[in-house]
PDB file of C-alpha atoms in Angstrom:
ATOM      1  CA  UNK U   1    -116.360  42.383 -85.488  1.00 60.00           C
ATOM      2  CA  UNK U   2    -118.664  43.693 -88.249  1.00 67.00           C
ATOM      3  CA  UNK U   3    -117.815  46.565 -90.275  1.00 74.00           C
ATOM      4  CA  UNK U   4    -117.791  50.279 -88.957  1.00 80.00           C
ATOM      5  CA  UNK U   5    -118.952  52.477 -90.521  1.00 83.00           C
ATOM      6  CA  UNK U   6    -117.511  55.905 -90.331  1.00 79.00           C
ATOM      7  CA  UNK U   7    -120.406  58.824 -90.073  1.00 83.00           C
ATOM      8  CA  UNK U   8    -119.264  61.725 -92.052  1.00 83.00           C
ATOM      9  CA  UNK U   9    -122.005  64.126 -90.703  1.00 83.00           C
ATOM     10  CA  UNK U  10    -124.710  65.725 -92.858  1.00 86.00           C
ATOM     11  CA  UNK U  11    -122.463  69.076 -94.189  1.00 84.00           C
ATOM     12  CA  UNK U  12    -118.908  69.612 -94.057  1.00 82.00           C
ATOM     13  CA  UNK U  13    -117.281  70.609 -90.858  1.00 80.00           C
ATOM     14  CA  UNK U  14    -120.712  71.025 -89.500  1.00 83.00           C
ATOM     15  CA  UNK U  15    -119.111  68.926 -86.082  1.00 83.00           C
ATOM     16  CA  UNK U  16    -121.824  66.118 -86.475  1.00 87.00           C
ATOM     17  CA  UNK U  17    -119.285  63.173 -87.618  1.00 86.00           C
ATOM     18  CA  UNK U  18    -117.064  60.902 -86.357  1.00 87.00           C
ATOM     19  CA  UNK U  19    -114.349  62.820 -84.697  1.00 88.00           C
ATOM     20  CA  UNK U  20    -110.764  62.213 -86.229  1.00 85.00           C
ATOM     21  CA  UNK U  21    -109.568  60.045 -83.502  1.00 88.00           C
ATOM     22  CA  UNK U  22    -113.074  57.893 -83.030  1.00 87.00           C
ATOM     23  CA  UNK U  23    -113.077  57.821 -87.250  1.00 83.00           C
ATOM     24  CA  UNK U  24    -108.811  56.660 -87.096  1.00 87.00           C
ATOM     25  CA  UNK U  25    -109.865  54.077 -84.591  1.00 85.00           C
ATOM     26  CA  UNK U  26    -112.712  52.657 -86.761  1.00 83.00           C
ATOM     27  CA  UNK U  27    -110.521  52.413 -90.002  1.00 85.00           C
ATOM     28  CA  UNK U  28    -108.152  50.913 -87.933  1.00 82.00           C
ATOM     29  CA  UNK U  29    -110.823  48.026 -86.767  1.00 78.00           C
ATOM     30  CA  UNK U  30    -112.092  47.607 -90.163  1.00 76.00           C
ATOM     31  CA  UNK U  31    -108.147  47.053 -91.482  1.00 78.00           C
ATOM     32  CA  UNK U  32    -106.926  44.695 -88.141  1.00 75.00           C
ATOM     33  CA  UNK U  33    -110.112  42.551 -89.466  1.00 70.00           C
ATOM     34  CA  UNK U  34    -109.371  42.407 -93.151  1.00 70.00           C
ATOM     35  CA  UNK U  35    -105.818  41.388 -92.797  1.00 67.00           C
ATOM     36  CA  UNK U  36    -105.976  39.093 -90.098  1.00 66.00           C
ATOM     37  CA  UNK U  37    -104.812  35.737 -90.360  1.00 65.00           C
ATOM     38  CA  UNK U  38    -107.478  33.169 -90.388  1.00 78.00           C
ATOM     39  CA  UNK U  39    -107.208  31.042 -87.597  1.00 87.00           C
ATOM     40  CA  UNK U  40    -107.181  27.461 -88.243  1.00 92.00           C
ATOM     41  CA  UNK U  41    -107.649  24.541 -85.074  1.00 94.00           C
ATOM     42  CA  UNK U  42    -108.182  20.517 -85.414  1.00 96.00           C
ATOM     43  CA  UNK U  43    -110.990  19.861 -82.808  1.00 97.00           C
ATOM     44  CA  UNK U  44    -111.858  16.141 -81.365  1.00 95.00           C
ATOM     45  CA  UNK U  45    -115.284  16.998 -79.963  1.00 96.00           C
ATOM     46  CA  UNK U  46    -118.121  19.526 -79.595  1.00 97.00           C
ATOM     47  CA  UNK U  47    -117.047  23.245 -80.162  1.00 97.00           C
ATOM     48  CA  UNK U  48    -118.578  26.581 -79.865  1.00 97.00           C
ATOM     49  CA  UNK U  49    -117.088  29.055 -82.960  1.00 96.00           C
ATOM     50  CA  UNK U  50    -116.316  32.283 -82.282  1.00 92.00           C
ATOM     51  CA  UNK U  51    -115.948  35.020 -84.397  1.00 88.00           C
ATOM     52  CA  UNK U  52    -112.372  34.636 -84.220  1.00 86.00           C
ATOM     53  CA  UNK U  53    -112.769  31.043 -85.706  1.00 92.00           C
ATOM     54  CA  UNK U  54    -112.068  30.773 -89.344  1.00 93.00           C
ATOM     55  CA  UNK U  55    -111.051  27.117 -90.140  1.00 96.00           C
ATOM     56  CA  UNK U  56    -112.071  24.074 -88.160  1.00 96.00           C
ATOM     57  CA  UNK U  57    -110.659  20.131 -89.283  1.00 95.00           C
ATOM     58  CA  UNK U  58    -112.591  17.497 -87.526  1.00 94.00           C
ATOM     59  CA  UNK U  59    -111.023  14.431 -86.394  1.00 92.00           C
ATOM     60  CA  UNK U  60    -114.271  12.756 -85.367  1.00 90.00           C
ATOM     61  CA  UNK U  61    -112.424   9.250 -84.896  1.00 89.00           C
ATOM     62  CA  UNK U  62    -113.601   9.244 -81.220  1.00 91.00           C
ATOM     63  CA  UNK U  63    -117.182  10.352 -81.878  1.00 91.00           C
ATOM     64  CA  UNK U  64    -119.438  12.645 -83.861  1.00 92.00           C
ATOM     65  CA  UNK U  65    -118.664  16.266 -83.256  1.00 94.00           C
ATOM     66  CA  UNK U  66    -120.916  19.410 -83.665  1.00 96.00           C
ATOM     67  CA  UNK U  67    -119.665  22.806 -84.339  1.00 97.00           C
ATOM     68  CA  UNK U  68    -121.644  25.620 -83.235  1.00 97.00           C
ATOM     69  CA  UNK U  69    -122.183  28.916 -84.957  1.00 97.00           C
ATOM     70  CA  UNK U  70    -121.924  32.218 -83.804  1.00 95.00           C
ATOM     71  CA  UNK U  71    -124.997  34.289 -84.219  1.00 95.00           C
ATOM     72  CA  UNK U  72    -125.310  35.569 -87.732  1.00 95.00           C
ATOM     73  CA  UNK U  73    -127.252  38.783 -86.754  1.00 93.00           C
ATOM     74  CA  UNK U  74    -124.264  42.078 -87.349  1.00 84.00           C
ATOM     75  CA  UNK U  75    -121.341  39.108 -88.635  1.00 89.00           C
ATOM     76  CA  UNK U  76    -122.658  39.987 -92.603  1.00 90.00           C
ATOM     77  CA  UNK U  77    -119.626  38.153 -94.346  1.00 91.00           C
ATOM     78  CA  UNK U  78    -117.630  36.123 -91.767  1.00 92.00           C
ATOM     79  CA  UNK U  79    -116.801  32.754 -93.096  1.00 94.00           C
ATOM     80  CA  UNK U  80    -116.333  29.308 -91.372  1.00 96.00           C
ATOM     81  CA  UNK U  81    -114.734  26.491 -93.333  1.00 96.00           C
ATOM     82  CA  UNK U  82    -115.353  22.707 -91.965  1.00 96.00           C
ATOM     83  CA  UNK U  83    -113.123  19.727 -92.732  1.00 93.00           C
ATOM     84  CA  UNK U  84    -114.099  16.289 -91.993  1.00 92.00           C
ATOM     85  CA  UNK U  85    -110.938  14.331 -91.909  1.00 90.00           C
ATOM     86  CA  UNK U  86    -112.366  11.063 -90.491  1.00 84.00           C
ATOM     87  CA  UNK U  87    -115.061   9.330 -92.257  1.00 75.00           C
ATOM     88  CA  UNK U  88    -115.465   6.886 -88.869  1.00 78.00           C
ATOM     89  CA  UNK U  89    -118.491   8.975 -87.076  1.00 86.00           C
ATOM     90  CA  UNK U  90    -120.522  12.485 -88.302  1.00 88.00           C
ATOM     91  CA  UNK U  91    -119.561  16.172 -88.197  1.00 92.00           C
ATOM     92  CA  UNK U  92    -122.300  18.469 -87.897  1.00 94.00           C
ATOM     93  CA  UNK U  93    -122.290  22.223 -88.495  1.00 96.00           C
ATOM     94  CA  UNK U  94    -124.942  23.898 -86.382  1.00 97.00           C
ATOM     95  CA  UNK U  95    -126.513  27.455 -86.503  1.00 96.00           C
ATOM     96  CA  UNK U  96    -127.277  29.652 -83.212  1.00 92.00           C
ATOM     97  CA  UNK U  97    -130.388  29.576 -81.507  1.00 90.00           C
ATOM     98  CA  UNK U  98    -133.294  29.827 -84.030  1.00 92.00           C
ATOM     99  CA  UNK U  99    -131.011  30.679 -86.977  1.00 95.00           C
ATOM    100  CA  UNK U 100    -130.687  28.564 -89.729  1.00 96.00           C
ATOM    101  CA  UNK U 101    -128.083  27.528 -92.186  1.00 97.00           C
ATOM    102  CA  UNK U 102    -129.859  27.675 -96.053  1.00 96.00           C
ATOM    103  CA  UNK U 103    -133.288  26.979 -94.385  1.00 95.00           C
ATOM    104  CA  UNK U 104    -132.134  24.652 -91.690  1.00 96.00           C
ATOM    105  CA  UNK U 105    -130.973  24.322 -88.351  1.00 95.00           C
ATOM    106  CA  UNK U 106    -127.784  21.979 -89.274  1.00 95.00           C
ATOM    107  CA  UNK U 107    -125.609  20.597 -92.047  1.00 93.00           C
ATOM    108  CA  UNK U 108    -123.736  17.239 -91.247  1.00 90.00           C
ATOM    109  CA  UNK U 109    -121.237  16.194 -93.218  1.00 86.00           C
ATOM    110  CA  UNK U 110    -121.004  12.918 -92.860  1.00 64.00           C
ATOM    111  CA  UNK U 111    -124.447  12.592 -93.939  1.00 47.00           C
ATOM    112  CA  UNK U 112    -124.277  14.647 -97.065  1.00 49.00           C
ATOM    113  CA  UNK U 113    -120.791  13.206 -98.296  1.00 51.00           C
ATOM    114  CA  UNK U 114    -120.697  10.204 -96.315  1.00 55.00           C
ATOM    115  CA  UNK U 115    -116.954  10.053 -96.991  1.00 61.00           C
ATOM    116  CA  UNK U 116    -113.282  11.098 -95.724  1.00 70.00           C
ATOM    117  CA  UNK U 117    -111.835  14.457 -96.244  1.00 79.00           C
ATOM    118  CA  UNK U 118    -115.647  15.870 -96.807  1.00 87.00           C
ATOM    119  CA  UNK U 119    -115.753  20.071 -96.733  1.00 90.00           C
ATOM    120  CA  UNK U 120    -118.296  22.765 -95.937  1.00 94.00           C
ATOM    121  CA  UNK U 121    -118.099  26.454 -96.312  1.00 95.00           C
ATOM    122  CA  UNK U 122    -120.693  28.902 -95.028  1.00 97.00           C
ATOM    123  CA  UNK U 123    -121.400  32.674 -94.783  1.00 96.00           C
ATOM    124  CA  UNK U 124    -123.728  34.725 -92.992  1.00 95.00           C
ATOM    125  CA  UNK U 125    -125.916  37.634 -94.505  1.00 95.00           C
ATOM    126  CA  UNK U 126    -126.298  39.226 -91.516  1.00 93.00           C
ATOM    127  CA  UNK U 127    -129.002  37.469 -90.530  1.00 94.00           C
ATOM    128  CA  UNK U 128    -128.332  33.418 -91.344  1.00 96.00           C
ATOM    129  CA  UNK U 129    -125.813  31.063 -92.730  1.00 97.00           C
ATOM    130  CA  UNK U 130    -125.544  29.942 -96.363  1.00 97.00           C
ATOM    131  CA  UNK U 131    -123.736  26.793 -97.369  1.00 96.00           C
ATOM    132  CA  UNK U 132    -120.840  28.300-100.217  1.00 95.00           C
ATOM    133  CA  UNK U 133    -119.335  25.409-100.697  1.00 91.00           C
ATOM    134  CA  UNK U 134    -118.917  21.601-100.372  1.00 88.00           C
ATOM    135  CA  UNK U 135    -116.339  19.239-101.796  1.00 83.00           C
ATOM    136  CA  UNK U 136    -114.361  15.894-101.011  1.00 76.00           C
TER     137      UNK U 136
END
């Protein structure tokens, strides 16, 4: 869920806002998404992230696995964190459709690190992914 934004009208009590309930029910969103827990799942093979996804550790001891992004476009700050913890075949981060992840269409992991317990971390702008971090 992106962020809503509550519309305040253009005067005071002019009746062009948010009503309380519909403005309530917004704050409420934007709070049930800033203290969620992160979810966190160990995936074996090719996944599709959702914007429910947080955390994802690869165990790509059975083949190469590819994790798919949601679209950036209206997701301006969601985060994805990807642990390789196999070094035995690649992980590859992917972006949506024709979005890219800093100026391409994939990061792999494997490739970049070439090594066990490799990390990414990206975050979207709104309208592609940027790599935020990388480790070992």
């Amino acid at each position: 869920m992106a962020k809503e934004t509550l519309n305040i009208g253009t005067v005071a009590n002019d009746n062009t806002g948010d009503t309380l309930r519909n403005a309530a029910s917004k704050i409420n969103g934007n709070f049930d998404q800033l203290f969620s827990t992160v979810s966190v799942q160990t995936v074996t093979g090719d996944t599709l992230a959702t914007n429910e996804d947080g955390v994802f550790i690869c165990d790509a001891t059975l083949g190469s696995i590819i994790i798919t992004l949601p679209t950036a476009v209206d997701n301006s700050g969601k985060q994805f964190f990807v642990k390789q913890i196999s070094a035995n075949n690649a992980v590859t981060i992917k972006a949506s459709a024709t979005e890219t992840i800093d100026g391409n269409n994939e990061k792999v992991i494997a490739g970049f690190f070439g090594n066990l317990n490799a990390y990414v971390s990206v975050i979207s702008n709104g309208v592609q992914w940027y790599v935020t971090g990388v480790g070992q």
